[in-house]
CSV table of C-alpha atoms in Angstrom, one decimal:
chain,number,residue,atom,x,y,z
M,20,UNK,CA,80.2,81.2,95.6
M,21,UNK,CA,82.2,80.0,92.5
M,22,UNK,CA,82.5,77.1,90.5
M,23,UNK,CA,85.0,74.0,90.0
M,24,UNK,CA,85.5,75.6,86.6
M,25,UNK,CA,86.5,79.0,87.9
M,26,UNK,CA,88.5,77.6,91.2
M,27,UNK,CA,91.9,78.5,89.8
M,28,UNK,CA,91.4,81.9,88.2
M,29,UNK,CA,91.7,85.0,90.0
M,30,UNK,CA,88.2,86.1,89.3
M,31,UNK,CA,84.8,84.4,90.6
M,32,UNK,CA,83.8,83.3,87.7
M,33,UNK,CA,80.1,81.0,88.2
M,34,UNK,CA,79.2,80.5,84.3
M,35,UNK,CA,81.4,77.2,83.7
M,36,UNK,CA,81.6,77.9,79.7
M,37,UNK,CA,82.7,81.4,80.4
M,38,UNK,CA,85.2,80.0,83.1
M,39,UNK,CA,86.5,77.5,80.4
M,40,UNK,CA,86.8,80.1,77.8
M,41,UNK,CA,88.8,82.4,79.6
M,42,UNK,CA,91.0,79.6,81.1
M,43,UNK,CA,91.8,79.0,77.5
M,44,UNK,CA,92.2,82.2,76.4
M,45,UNK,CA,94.4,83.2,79.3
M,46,UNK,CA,96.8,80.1,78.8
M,47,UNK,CA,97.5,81.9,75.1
M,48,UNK,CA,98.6,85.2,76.8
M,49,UNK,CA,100.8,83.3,79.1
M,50,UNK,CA,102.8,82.1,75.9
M,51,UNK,CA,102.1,85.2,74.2
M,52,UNK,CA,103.9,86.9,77.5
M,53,UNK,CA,106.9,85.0,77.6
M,54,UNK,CA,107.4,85.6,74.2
M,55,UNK,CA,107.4,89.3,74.6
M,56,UNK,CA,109.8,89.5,77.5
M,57,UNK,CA,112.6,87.2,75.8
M,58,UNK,CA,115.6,88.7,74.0
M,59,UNK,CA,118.7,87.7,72.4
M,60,UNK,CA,120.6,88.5,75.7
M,61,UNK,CA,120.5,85.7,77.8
M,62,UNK,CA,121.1,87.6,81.4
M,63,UNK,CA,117.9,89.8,80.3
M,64,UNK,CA,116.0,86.8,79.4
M,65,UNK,CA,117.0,85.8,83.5
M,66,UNK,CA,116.1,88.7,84.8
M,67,UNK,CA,113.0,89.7,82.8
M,68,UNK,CA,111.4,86.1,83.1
M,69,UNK,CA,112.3,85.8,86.8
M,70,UNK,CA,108.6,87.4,88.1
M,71,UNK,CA,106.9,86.1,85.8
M,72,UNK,CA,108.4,82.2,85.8
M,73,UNK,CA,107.4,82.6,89.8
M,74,UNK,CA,103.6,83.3,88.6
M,75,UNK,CA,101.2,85.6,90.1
M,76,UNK,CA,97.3,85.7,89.8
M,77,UNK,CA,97.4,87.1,86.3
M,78,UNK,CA,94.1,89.4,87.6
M,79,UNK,CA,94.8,92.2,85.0
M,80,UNK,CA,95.1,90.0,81.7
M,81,UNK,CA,91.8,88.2,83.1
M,82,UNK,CA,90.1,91.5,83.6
M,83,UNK,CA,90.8,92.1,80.0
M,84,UNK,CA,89.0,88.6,78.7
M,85,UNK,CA,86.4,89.2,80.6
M,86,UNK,CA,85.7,92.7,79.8
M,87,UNK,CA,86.0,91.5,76.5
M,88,UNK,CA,83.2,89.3,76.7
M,89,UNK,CA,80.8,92.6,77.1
M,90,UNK,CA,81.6,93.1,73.5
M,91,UNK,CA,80.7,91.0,70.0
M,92,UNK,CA,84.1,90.1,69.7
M,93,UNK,CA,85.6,88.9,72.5
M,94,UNK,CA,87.9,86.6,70.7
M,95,UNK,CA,89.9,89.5,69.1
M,96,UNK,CA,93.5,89.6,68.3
M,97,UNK,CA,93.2,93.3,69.8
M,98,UNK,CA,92.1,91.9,73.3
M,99,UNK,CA,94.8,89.4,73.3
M,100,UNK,CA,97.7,91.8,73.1
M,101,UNK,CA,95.8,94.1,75.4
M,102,UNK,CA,95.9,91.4,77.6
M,103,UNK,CA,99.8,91.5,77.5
M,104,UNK,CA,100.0,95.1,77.0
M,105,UNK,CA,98.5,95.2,81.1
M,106,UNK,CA,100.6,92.6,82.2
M,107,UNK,CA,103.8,93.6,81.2
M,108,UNK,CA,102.9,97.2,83.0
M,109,UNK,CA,102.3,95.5,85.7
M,110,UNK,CA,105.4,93.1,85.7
M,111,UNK,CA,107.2,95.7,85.0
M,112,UNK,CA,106.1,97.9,88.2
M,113,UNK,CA,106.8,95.3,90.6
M,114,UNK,CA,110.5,95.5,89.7
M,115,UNK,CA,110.6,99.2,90.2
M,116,UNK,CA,108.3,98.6,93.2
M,117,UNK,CA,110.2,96.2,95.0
M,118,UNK,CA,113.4,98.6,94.4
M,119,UNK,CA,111.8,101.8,96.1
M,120,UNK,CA,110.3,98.8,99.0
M,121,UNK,CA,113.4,97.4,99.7
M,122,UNK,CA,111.9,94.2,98.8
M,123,UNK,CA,113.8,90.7,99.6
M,124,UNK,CA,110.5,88.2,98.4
M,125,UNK,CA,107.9,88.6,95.8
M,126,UNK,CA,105.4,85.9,95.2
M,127,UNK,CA,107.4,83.8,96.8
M,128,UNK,CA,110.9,84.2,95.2
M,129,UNK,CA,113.9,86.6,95.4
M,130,UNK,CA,113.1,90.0,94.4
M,131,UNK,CA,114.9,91.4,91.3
M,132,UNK,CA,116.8,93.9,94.0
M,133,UNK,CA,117.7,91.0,96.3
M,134,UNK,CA,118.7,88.5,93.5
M,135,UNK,CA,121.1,90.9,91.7
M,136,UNK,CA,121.0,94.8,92.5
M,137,UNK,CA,119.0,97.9,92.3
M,138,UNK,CA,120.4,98.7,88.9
M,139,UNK,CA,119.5,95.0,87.7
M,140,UNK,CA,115.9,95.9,89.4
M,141,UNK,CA,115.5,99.4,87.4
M,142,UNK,CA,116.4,98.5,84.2
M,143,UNK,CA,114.5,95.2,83.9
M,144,UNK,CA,111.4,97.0,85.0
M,145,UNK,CA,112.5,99.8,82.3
M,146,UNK,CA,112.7,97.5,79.5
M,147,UNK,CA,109.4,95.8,80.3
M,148,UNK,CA,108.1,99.0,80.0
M,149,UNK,CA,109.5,99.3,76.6
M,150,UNK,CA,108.6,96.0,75.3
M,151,UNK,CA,104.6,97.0,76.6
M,152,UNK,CA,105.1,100.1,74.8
M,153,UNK,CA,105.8,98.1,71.9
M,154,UNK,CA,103.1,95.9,71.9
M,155,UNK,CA,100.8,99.2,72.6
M,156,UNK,CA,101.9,100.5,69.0
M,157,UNK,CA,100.2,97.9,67.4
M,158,UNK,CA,97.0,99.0,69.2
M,159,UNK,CA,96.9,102.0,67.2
M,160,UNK,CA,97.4,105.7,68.6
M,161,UNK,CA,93.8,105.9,70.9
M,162,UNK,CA,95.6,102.6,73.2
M,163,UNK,CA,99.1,104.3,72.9
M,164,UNK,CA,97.3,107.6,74.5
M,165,UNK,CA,95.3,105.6,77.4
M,166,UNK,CA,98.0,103.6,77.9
M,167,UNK,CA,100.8,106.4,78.4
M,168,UNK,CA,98.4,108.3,80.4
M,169,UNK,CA,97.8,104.8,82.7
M,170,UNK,CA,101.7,104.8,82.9
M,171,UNK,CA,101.9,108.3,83.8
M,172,UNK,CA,99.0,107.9,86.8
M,173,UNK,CA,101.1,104.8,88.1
M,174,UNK,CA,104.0,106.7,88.3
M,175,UNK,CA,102.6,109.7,89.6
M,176,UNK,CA,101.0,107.1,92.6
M,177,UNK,CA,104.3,105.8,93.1
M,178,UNK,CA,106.0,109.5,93.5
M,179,UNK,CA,103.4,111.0,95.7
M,180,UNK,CA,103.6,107.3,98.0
M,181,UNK,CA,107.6,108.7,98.4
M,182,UNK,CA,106.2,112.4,99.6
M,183,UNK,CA,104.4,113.8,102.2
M,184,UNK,CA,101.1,115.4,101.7
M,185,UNK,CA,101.3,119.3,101.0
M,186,UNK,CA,100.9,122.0,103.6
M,187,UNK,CA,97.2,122.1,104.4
M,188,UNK,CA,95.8,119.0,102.5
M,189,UNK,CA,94.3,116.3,103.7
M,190,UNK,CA,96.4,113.2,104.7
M,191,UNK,CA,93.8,110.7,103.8
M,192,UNK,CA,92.8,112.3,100.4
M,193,UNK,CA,96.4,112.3,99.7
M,194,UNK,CA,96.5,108.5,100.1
M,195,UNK,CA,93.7,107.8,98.0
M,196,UNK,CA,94.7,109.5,95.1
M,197,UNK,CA,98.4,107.5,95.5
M,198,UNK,CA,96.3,104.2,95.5
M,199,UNK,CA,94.2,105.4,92.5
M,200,UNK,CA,97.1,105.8,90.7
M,201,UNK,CA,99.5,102.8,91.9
M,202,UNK,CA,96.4,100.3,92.1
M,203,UNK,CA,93.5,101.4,89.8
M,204,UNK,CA,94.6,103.3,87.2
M,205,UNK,CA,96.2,100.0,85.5
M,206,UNK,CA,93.1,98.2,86.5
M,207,UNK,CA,90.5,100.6,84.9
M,208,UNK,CA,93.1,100.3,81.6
M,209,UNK,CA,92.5,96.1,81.8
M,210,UNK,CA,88.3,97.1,81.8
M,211,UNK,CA,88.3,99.4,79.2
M,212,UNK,CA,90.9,98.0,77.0
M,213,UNK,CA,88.7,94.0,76.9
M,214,UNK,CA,85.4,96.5,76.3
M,215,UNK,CA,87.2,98.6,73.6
M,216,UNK,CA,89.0,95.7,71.6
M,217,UNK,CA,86.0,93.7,71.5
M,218,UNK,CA,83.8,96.2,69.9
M,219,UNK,CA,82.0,97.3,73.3
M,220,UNK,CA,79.5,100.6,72.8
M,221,UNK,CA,80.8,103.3,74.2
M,222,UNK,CA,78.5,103.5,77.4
M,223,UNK,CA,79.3,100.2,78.3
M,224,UNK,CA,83.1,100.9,77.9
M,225,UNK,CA,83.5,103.7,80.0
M,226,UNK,CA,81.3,102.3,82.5
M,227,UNK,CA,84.0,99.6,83.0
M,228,UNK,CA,86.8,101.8,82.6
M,229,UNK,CA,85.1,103.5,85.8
M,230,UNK,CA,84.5,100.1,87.3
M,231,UNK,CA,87.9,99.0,87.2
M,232,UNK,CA,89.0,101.8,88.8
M,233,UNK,CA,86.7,101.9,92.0
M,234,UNK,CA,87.0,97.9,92.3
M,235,UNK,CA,90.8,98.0,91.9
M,236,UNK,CA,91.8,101.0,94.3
M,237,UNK,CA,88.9,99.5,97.1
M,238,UNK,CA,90.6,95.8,96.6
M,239,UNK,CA,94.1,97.5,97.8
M,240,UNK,CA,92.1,98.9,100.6
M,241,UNK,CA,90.5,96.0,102.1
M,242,UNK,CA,94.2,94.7,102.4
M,243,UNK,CA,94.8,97.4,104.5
M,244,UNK,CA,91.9,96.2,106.6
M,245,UNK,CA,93.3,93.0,106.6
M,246,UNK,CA,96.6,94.3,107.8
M,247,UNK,CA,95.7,95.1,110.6
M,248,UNK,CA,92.2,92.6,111.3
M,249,UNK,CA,93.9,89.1,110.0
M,250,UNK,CA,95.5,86.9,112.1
M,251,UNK,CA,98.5,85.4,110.1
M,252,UNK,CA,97.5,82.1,109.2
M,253,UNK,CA,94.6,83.6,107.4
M,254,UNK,CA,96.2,85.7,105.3
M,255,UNK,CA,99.6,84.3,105.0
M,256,UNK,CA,101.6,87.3,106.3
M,257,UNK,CA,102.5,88.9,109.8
M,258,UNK,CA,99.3,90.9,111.1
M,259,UNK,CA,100.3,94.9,111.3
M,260,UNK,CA,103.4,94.8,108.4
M,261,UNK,CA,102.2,97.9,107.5
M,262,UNK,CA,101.8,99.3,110.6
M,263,UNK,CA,105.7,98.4,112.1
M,264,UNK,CA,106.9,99.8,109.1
M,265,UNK,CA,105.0,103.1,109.4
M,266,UNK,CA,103.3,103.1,106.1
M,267,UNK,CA,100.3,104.6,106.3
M,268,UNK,CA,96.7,103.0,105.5
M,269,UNK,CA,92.7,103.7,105.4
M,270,UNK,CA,92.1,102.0,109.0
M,271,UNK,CA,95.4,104.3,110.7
M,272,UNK,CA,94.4,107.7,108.4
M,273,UNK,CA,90.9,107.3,109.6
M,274,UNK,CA,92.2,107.1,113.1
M,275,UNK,CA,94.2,110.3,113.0
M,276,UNK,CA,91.2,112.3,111.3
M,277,UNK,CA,88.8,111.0,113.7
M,278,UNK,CA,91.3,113.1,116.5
M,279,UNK,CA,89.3,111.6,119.3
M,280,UNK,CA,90.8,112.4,122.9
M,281,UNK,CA,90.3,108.8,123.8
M,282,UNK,CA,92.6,108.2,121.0
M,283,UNK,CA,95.9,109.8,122.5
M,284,UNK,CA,97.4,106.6,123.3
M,285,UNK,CA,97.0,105.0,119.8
M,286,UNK,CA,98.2,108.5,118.1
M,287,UNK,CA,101.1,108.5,120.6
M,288,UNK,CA,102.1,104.5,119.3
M,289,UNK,CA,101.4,105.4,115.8
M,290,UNK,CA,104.4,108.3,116.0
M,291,UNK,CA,106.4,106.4,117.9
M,292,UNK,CA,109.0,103.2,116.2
M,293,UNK,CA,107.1,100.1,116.7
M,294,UNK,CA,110.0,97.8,116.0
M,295,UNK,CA,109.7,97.1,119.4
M,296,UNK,CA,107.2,93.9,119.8
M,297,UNK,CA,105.6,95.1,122.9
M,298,UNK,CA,104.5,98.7,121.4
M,299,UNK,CA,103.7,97.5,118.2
M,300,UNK,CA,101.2,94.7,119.6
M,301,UNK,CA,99.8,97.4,122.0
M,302,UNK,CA,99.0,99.7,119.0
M,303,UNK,CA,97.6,96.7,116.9
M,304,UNK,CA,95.3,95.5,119.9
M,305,UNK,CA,94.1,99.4,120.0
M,306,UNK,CA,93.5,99.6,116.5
M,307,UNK,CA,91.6,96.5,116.3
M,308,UNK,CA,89.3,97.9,118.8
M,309,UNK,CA,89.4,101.5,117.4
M,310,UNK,CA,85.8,102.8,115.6
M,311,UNK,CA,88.3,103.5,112.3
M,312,UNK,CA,88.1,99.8,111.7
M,313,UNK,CA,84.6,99.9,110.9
M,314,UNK,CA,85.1,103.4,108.9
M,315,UNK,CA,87.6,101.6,107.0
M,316,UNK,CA,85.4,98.7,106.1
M,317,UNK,CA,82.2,100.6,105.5
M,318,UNK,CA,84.4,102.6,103.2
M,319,UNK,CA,85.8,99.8,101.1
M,320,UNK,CA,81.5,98.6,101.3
M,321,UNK,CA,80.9,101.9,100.1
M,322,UNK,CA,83.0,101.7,97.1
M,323,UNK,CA,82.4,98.4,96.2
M,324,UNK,CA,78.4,99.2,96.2
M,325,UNK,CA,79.5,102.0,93.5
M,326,UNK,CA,81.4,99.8,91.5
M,327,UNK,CA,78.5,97.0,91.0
M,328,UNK,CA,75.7,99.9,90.4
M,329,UNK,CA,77.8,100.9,87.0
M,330,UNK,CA,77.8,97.2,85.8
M,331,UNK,CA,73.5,98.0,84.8
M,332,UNK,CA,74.6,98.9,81.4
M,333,UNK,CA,75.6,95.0,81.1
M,334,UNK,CA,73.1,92.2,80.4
M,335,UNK,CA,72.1,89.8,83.4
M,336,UNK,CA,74.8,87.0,82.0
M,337,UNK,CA,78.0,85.4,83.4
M,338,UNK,CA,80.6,88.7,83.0
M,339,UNK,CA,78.0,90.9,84.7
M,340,UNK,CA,77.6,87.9,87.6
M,341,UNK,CA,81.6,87.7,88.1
M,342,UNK,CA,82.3,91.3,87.8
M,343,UNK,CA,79.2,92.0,90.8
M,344,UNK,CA,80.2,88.9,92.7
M,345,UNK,CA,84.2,90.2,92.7
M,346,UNK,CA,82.9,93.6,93.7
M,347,UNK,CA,81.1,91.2,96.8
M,348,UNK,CA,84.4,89.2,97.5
M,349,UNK,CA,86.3,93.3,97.3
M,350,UNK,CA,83.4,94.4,99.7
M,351,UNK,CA,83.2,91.2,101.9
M,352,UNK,CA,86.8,90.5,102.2
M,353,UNK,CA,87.8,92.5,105.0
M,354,UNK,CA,84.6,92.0,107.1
């Protein structure tokens, strides 16, 4: 359930003045962000405002305000350029994302790749990087740490998605750990960083920090879910993406560890190239009916019940309502 006042930001925010509050503090980073992409080259002003003029939910920034609002300070000039600090990571990974994805649309427009080239791609994401990086400095050294080490978890996420798992470890476990790093990592930064910069106690920052990372890998899982349990005018893209493209995901890992002998069929699609419509709709149907579904979902459930117990360090107010009720949406999502 949410309010009018919350209906366009990307988290359920009930308490109307706290949904007007970070509405307004969010439309300040939006200026704040242009101004730290632009330069006094024209073709990188192109290229590093063309993901951000085509929008996005702007979750992390808002993960930031609100965190922030667990602390005495909330209006800080700290949080604010945290708030960028997140986004411009961010920005900058889905340039170097799309490149590795052989991407041709992101959030609705040409990807970087697709509008210019790879080398466009890499090097706007790289000076993104830089210009965060900047903007880190004037955090002081403990944010330049945190921040490197966030930087060096998403990349390491991004790697390992490239690799196979080593000899004798565990496929699944393998794919957690590149989802921690690609999808949480930043997102337990955005939680710790609001909590820090606002003047949060320590308890209630690392509670957070630990938050955002179980909420934000288990939100990237439930899309897997919905991958494969959506029909495509629910959730806007072709059902089983993932699975045609052989990249693996919680619901098809699950299925392979689970090694049932009923299962030979589904293991034999999953090998197999399911560019052909016929196979790749008999593997979905299978999957759909398969017992890793519910696995899958009572996993994401799971994590999401882990997520709200850490949030008892926070008073019964309107950041501890929206942060439970998005662990509820993360947790409900997919069922």
């Amino acid at each position: 359930m949410t309010s009018h006042a919350s209906a366009d930001l990307a988290l359920p925010v009930v308490d109307e003045d706290l949904a007007a509050r970070l509405k307004t503090r969010l439309a300040a980073i939006e200026e704040d962000l242009a101004g730290h992409v632009s330069s006094s080259a024209d073709f990188i002003n192109e290229t590093a405002g063309h993901l951000m003029a085509a929008g996005g939910k702007r979750f992390r920034p808002l993960l930031v305000l609100l965190a922030a609002e667990a602390g005495p300070d909330p209006d800080s000039e700290q949080v604010r350029r945290a708030a960028s600090v997140v986004e411009l990571t961010h920005l900058a990974s889905l340039y170097h994302d799309d490149v590795m994805d052989e991407a041709d649309v992101r959030r609705g427009a040409d990807s970087a790749n697709a509008r210019w080239d790879n080398h466009i791609a890499i090097l706007t994401g790289d000076y993104l990087f830089a210009r965060s990086s900047e903007v880190t400095a004037a955090l002081g050294p403990e944010a330049v740490l945190i921040q490197s080490r966030t930087f060096a978890r998403l990349v390491e996420g991004q790697i390992l998605e490239t690799v196979e798992p080593r000899e004798g470890e565990d496929p699944l476990a393998h794919y957690l750990e590149v989802v921690a790093g690609k999808t949480g990592s930043l997102i337990a930064t955005s939680a710790l960083y609001g909590a820090m910069f606002s003047g949060a106690s320590p308890e209630v920052c690392e509670a957070l920090r630990q938050y955002g990372e179980i909420v934000g890998a288990a939100f990237q899982l439930s899309d897997d879910i919905l991958d494969i349990a959506s029909e495509s005018e629910e959730s806007g893209k072709t059902p089983g993406t993932d699975l045609r493209e052989g990249v693996p995901t919680l619901p098809v890992l699950m299925a392979r560890a689970a090694n049932r002998p009923e299962d030979a069929r589904l293991i034999e699609l999953l090998d197999a190239d399911l560019a052909d419509d016929a196979l790749h709709a008999e593997a979905l149907d299978l999957l759909r009916k398969n017992p890793a579904m519910e696995s899958a979902r009572d996993y994401v459930r799971g994590q999401a019940a882990e997520a709200k117990a850490l949030l008892t360090v926070l008073p019964q107010n309107g950041v501890r309502q929206a942060l439970e009720a998005f662990a509820d949406v993360v947790a409900n999502r997919s069922s």
